mmCIF file of C-alpha atoms and ligand atoms in Angstrom:
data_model
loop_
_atom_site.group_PDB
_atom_site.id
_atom_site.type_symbol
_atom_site.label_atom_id
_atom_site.label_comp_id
_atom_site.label_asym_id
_atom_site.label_seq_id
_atom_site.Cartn_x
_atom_site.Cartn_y
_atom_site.Cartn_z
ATOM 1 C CA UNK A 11 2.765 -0.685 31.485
ATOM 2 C CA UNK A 12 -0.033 0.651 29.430
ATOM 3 C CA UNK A 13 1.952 2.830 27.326
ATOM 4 C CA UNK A 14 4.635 0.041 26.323
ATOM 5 C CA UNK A 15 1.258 -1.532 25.449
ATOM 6 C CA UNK A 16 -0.036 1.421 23.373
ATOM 7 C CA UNK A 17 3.689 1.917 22.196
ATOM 8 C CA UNK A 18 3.378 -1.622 20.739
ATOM 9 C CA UNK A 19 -0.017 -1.097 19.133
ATOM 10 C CA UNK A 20 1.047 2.019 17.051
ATOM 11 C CA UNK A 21 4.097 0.369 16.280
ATOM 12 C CA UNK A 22 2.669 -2.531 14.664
ATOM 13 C CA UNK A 23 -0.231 -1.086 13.317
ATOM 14 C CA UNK A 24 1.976 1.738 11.384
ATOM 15 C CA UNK A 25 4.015 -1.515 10.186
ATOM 16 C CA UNK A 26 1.648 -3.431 8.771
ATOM 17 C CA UNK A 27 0.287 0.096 6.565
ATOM 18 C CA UNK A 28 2.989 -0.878 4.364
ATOM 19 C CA UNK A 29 1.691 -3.452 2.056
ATOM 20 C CA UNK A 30 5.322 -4.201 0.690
ATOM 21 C CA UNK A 31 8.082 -6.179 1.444
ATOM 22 C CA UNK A 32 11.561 -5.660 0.312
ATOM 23 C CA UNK A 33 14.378 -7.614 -0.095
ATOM 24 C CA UNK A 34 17.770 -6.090 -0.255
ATOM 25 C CA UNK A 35 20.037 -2.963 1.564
ATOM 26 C CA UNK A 36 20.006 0.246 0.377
ATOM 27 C CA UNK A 37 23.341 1.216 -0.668
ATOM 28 C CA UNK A 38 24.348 2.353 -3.990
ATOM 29 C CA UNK A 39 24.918 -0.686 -6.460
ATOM 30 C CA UNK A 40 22.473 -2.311 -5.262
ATOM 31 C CA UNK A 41 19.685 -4.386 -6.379
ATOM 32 C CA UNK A 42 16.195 -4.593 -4.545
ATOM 33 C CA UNK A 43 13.535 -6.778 -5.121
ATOM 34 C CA UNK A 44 9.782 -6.051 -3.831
ATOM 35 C CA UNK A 45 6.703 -7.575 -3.503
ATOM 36 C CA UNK A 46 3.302 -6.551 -2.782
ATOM 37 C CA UNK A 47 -0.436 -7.220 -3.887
ATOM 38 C CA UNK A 48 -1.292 -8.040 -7.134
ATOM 39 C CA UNK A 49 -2.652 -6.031 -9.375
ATOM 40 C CA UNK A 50 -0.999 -2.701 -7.159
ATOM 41 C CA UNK A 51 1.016 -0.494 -9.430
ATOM 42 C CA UNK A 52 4.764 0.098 -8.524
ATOM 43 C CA UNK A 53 6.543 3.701 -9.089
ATOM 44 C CA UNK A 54 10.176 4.646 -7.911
ATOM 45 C CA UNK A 55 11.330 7.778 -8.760
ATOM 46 C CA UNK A 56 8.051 8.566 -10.150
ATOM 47 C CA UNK A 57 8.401 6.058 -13.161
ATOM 48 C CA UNK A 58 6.143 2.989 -13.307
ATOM 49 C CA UNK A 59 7.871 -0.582 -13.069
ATOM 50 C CA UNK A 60 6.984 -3.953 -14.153
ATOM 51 C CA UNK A 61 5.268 -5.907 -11.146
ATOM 52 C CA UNK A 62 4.583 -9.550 -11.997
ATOM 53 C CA UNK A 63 1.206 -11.197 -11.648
ATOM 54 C CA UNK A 64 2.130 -12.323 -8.000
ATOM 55 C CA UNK A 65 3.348 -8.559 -6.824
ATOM 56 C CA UNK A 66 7.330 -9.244 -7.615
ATOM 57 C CA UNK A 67 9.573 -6.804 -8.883
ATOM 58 C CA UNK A 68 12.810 -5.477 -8.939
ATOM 59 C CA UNK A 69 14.658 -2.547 -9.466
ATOM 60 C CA UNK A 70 18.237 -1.147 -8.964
ATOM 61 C CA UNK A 71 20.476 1.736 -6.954
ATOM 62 C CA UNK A 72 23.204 3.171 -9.297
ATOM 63 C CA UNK A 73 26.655 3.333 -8.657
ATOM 64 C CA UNK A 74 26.793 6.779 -7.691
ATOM 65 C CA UNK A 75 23.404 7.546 -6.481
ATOM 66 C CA UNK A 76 22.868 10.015 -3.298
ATOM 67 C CA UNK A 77 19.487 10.912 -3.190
ATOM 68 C CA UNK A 78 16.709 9.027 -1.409
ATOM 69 C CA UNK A 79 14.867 6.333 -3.414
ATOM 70 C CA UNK A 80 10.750 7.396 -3.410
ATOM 71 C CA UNK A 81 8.859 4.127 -3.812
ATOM 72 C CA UNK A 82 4.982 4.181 -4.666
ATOM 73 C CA UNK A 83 2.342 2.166 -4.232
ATOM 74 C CA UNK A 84 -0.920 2.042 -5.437
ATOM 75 C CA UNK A 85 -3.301 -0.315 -5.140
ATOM 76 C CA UNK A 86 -7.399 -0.280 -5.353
ATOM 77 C CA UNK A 87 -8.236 2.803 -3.722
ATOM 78 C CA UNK A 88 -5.140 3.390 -1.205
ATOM 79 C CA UNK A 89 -1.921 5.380 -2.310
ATOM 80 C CA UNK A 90 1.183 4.803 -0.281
ATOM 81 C CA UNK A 91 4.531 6.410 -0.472
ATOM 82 C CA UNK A 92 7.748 5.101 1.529
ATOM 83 C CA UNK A 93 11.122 6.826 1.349
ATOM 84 C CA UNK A 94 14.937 5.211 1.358
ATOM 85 C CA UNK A 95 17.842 6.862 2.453
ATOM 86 C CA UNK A 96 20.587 5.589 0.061
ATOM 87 C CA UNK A 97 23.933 4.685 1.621
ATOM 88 C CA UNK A 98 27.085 5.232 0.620
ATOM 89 C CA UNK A 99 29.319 2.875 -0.608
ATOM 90 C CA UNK A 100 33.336 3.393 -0.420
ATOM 91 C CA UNK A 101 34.879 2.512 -3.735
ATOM 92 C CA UNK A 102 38.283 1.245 -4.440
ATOM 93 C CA UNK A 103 41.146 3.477 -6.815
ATOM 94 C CA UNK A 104 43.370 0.835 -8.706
ATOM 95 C CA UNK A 105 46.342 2.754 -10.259
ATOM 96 C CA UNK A 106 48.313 0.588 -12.915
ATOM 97 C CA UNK A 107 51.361 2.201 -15.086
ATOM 98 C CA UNK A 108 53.296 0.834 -17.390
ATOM 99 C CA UNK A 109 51.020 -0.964 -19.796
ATOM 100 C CA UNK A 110 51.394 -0.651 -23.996
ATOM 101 C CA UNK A 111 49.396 2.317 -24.842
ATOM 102 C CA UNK A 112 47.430 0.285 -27.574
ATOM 103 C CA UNK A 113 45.924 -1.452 -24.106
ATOM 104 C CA UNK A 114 44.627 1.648 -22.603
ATOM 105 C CA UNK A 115 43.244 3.424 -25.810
ATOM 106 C CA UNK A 116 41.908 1.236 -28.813
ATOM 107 C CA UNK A 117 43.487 1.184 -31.952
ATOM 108 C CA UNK A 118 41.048 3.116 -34.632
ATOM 109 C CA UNK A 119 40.848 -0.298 -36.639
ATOM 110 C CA UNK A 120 38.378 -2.145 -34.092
ATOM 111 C CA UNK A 121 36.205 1.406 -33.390
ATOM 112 C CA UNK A 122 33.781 -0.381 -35.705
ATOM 113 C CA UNK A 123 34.153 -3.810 -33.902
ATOM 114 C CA UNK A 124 33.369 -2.221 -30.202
ATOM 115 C CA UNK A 125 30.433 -0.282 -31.720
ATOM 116 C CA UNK A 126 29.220 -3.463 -33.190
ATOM 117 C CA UNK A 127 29.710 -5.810 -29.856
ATOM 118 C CA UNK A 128 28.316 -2.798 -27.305
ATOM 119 C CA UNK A 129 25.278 -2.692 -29.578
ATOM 120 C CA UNK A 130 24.538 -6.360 -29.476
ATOM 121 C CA UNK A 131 25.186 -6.121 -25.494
ATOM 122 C CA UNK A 132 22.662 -3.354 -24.859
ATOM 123 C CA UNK A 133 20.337 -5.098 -27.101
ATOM 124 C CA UNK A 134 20.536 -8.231 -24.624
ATOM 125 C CA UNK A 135 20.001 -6.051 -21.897
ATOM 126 C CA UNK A 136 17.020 -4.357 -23.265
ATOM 127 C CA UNK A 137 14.706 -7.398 -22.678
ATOM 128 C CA UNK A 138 11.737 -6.735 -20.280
ATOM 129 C CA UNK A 139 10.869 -10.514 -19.824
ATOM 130 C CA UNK A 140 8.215 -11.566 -17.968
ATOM 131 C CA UNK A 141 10.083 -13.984 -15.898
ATOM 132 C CA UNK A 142 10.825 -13.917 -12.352
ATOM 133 C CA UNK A 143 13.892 -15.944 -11.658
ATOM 134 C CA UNK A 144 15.187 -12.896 -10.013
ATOM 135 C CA UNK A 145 13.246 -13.621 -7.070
ATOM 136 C CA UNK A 146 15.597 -16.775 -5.864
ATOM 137 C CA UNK A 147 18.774 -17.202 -4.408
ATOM 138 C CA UNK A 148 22.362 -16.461 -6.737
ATOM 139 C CA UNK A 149 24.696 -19.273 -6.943
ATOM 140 C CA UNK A 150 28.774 -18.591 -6.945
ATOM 141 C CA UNK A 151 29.558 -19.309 -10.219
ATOM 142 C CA UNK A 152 32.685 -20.870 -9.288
ATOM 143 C CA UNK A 153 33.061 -22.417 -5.895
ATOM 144 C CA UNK A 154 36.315 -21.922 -3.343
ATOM 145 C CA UNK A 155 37.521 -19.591 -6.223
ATOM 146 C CA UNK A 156 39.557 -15.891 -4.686
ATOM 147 C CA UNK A 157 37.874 -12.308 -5.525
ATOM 148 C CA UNK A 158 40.457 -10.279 -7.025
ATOM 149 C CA UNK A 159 38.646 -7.886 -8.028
ATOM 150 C CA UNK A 160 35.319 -6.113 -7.214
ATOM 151 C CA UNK A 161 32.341 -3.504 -8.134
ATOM 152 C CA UNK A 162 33.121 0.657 -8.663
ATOM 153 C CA UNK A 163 36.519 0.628 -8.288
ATOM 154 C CA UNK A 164 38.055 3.022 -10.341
ATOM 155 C CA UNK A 165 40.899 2.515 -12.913
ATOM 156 C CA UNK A 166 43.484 4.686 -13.411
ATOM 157 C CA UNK A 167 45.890 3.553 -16.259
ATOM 158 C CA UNK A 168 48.949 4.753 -17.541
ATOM 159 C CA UNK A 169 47.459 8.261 -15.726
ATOM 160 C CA UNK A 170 44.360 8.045 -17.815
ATOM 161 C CA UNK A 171 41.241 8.273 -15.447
ATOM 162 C CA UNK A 172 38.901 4.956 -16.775
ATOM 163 C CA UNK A 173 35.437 4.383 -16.557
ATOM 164 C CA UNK A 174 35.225 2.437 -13.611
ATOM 165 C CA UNK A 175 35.078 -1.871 -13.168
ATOM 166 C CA UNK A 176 31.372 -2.675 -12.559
ATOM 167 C CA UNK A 177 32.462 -6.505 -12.241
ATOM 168 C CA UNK A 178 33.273 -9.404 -9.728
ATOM 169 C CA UNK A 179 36.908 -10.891 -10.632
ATOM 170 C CA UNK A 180 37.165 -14.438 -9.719
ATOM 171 C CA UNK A 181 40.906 -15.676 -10.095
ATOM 172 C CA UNK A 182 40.715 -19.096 -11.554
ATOM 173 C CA UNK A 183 42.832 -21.662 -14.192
ATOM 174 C CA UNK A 184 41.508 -21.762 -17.522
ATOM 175 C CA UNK A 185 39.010 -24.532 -18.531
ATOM 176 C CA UNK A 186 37.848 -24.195 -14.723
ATOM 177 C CA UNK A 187 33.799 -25.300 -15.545
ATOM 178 C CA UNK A 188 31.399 -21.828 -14.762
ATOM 179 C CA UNK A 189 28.383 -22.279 -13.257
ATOM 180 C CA UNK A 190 25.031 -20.453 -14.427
ATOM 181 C CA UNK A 191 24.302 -18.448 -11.230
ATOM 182 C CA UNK A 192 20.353 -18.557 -11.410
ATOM 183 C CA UNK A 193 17.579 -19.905 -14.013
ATOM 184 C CA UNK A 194 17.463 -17.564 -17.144
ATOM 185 C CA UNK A 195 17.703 -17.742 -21.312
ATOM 186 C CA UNK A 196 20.477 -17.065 -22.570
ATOM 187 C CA UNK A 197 20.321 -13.488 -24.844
ATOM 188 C CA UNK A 198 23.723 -13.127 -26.039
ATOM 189 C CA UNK A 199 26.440 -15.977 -26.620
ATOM 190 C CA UNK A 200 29.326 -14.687 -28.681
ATOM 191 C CA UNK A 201 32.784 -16.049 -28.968
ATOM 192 C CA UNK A 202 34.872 -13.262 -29.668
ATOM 193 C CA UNK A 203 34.233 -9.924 -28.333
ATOM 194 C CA UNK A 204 36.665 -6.736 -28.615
ATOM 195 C CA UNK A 205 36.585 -6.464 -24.596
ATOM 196 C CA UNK A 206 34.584 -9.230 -23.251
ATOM 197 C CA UNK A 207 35.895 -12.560 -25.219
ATOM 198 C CA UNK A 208 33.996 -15.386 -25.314
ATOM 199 C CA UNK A 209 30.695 -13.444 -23.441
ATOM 200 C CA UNK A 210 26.745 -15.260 -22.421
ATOM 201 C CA UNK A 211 24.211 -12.851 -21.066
ATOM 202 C CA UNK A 212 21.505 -14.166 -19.231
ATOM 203 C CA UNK A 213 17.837 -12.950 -18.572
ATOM 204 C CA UNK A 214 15.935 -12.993 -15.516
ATOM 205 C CA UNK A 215 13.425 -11.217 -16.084
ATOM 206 C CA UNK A 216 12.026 -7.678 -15.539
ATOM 207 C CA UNK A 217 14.960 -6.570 -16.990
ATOM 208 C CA UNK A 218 17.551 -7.755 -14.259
ATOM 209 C CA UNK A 219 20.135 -9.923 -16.520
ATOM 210 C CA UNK A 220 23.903 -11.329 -15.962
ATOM 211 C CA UNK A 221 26.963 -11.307 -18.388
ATOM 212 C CA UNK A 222 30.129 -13.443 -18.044
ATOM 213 C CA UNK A 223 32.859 -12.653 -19.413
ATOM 214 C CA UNK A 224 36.510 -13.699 -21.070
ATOM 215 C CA UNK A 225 35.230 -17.288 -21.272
ATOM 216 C CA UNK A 226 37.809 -20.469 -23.536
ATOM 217 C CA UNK A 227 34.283 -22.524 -23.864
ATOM 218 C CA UNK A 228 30.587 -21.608 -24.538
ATOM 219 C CA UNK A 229 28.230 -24.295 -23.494
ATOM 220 C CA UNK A 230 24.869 -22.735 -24.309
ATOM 221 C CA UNK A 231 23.415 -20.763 -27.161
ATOM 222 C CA UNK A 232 20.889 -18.303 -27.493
ATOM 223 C CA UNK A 233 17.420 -18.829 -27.019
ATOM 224 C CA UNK A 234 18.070 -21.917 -24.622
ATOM 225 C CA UNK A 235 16.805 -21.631 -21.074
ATOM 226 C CA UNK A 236 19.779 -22.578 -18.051
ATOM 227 C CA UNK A 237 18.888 -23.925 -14.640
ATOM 228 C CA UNK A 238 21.170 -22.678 -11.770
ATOM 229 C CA UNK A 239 23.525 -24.925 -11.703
ATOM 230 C CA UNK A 240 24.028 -25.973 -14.965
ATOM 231 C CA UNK A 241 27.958 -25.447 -16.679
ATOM 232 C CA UNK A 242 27.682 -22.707 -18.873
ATOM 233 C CA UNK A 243 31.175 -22.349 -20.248
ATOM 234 C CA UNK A 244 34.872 -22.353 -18.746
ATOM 235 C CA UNK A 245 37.128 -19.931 -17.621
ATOM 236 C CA UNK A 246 39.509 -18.149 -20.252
ATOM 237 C CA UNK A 247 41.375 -15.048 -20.907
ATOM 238 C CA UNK A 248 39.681 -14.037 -24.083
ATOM 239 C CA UNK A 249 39.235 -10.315 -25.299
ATOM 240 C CA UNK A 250 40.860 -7.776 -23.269
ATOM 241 C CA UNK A 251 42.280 -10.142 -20.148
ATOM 242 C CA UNK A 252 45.246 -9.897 -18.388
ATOM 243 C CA UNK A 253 44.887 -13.478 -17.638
ATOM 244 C CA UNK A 254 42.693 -16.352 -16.875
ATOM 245 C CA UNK A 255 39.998 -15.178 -14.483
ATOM 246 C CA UNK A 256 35.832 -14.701 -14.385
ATOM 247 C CA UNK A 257 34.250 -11.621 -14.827
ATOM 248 C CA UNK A 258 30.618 -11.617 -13.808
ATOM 249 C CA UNK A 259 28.326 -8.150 -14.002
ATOM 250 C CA UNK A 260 24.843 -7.868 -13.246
ATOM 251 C CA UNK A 261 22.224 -5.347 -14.725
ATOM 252 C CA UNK A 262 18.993 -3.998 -14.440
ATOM 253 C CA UNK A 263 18.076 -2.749 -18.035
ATOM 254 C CA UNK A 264 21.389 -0.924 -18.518
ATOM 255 C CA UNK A 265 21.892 0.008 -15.140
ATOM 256 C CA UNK A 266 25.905 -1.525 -13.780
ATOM 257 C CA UNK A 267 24.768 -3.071 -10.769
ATOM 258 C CA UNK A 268 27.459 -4.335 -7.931
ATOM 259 C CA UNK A 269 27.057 -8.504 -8.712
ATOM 260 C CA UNK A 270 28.230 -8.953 -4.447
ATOM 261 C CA UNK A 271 24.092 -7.393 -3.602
ATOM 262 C CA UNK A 272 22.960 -10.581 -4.713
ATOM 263 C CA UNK A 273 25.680 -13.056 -3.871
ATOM 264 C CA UNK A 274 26.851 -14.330 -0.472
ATOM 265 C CA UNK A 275 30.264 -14.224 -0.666
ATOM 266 C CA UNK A 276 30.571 -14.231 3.463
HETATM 267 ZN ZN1 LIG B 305 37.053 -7.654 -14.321
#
């Protein structure tokens, strides 16, 4: 009896050393937010992170990532230093022949285009924002709407090995209203992209940020700040679509993170 007792003491007194809580599982793809005192100072990987003025932050597991995440803590006079074993996640291999070549490589004429729209999309998701909207629930964009197709799998077209899909595909008619998924501003709203179409990107804050994709209507302009909730746009088949569906990715920085971590799809 005493040493379930003692048991019990050590195991809640070597809990409560860790002055951090996370949010999130640790498989690759996904995103993780923390909190912990203000004021403490946040490393992972040995580089320093942005930790709001009430201890949030957030940070993200890449697609392919194996080794174990090394989060650090410091705070007043104590150091602290816990250690994640990263799980695997098992990605799908989508193999579609047949299409017109001009689909699977570019023509030469829009190089200039692409290097025009990616540079406008990294600058969107360059923004280290101060804002903390990460820290609340995701919203389905579209409601009752069937996944058809998800996070890291890998393309194979016409034989040609392609980077891989870092998005959520929700099927859907075109002009179906979108919904913003969580409170942000709105960094990028373009109509016509080479890839993307009709494309919003959203901040957060701390760098985590959303992009939609393929979209007939644009409700919302840069600058403006979106409430969850809010109707954003509608569903189209703009830029490089097969047909009318939603593509949604989310980011940290420019870190492709898997958009099902922070949505609950069961
Ligand atoms: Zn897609």
């Amino acid at each position: 009896m005493n040493r379930i007792l003692i048991l019990i003491f050590f195991y809640l007194f070597f809990n409560n050393l860790h002055s951090i809580e996370l949010k999130g599982e640790f498989y690759q793809g996904n995103l993780i937010i923390g909190k912990t005192e203000p004021e403490s100072q946040i490393f992972i990987d040995k580089s320093k992170i942005k930790i709001s003025k009430d201890g949030y932050f957030a940070f993200g597991i890449s697609k392919d990532r194996k080794n174990d995440v090394i989060i650090k803590i410091i705070n007043q006079n104590k150091t602290e230093e816990i250690t994640k074993k990263v799980y695997k996640k098992k990605y799908q291999i989508q193999k579609i022949n047949g299409l017109p070549q001009k689909q699977v490589t570019p023509p030469k004429e829009v190089y200039e285009r692409i290097k025009n729209d990616n540079k406008l999309i990294s600058e969107a998701r360059s923004i280290n924002s101060d804002y903390i909207h990460f820290v609340d629930k995701f919203n389905l964009p579209i409601e009752n709407s069937i996944i058809t197709g998800v996070y890291g799998s890998q393309r194979i077209l016409n034989g040609i090995p392609k980077s891989p899909h870092y998005g959520l595909d929700f099927a859907a008619k075109e002009g179906t209203p979108i919904k913003a998924m969580l409170d942000g501003v709105v960094t990028l709203s373009e109509k016509d992209m080479y890839y993307t179409g009709g494309t919003i990107i959203f901040d957060h804050g701390h760098g985590v940020n959303t992009l939609y994709m393929h979209l007939k209507d644009i409700n919302v302009s840069k600058g403006q700040k979106v409430k969850k909730g809010e109707i954003i746009g509608s569903v189209g088949k703009t830029g490089r679509s097969t047909g009318a569906h939603l593509d949604i990715r989310l980011n940290i920085f420019d870190m492709k993170l898997d958009p099902e971590s922070v949505l609950n799809l069961k």
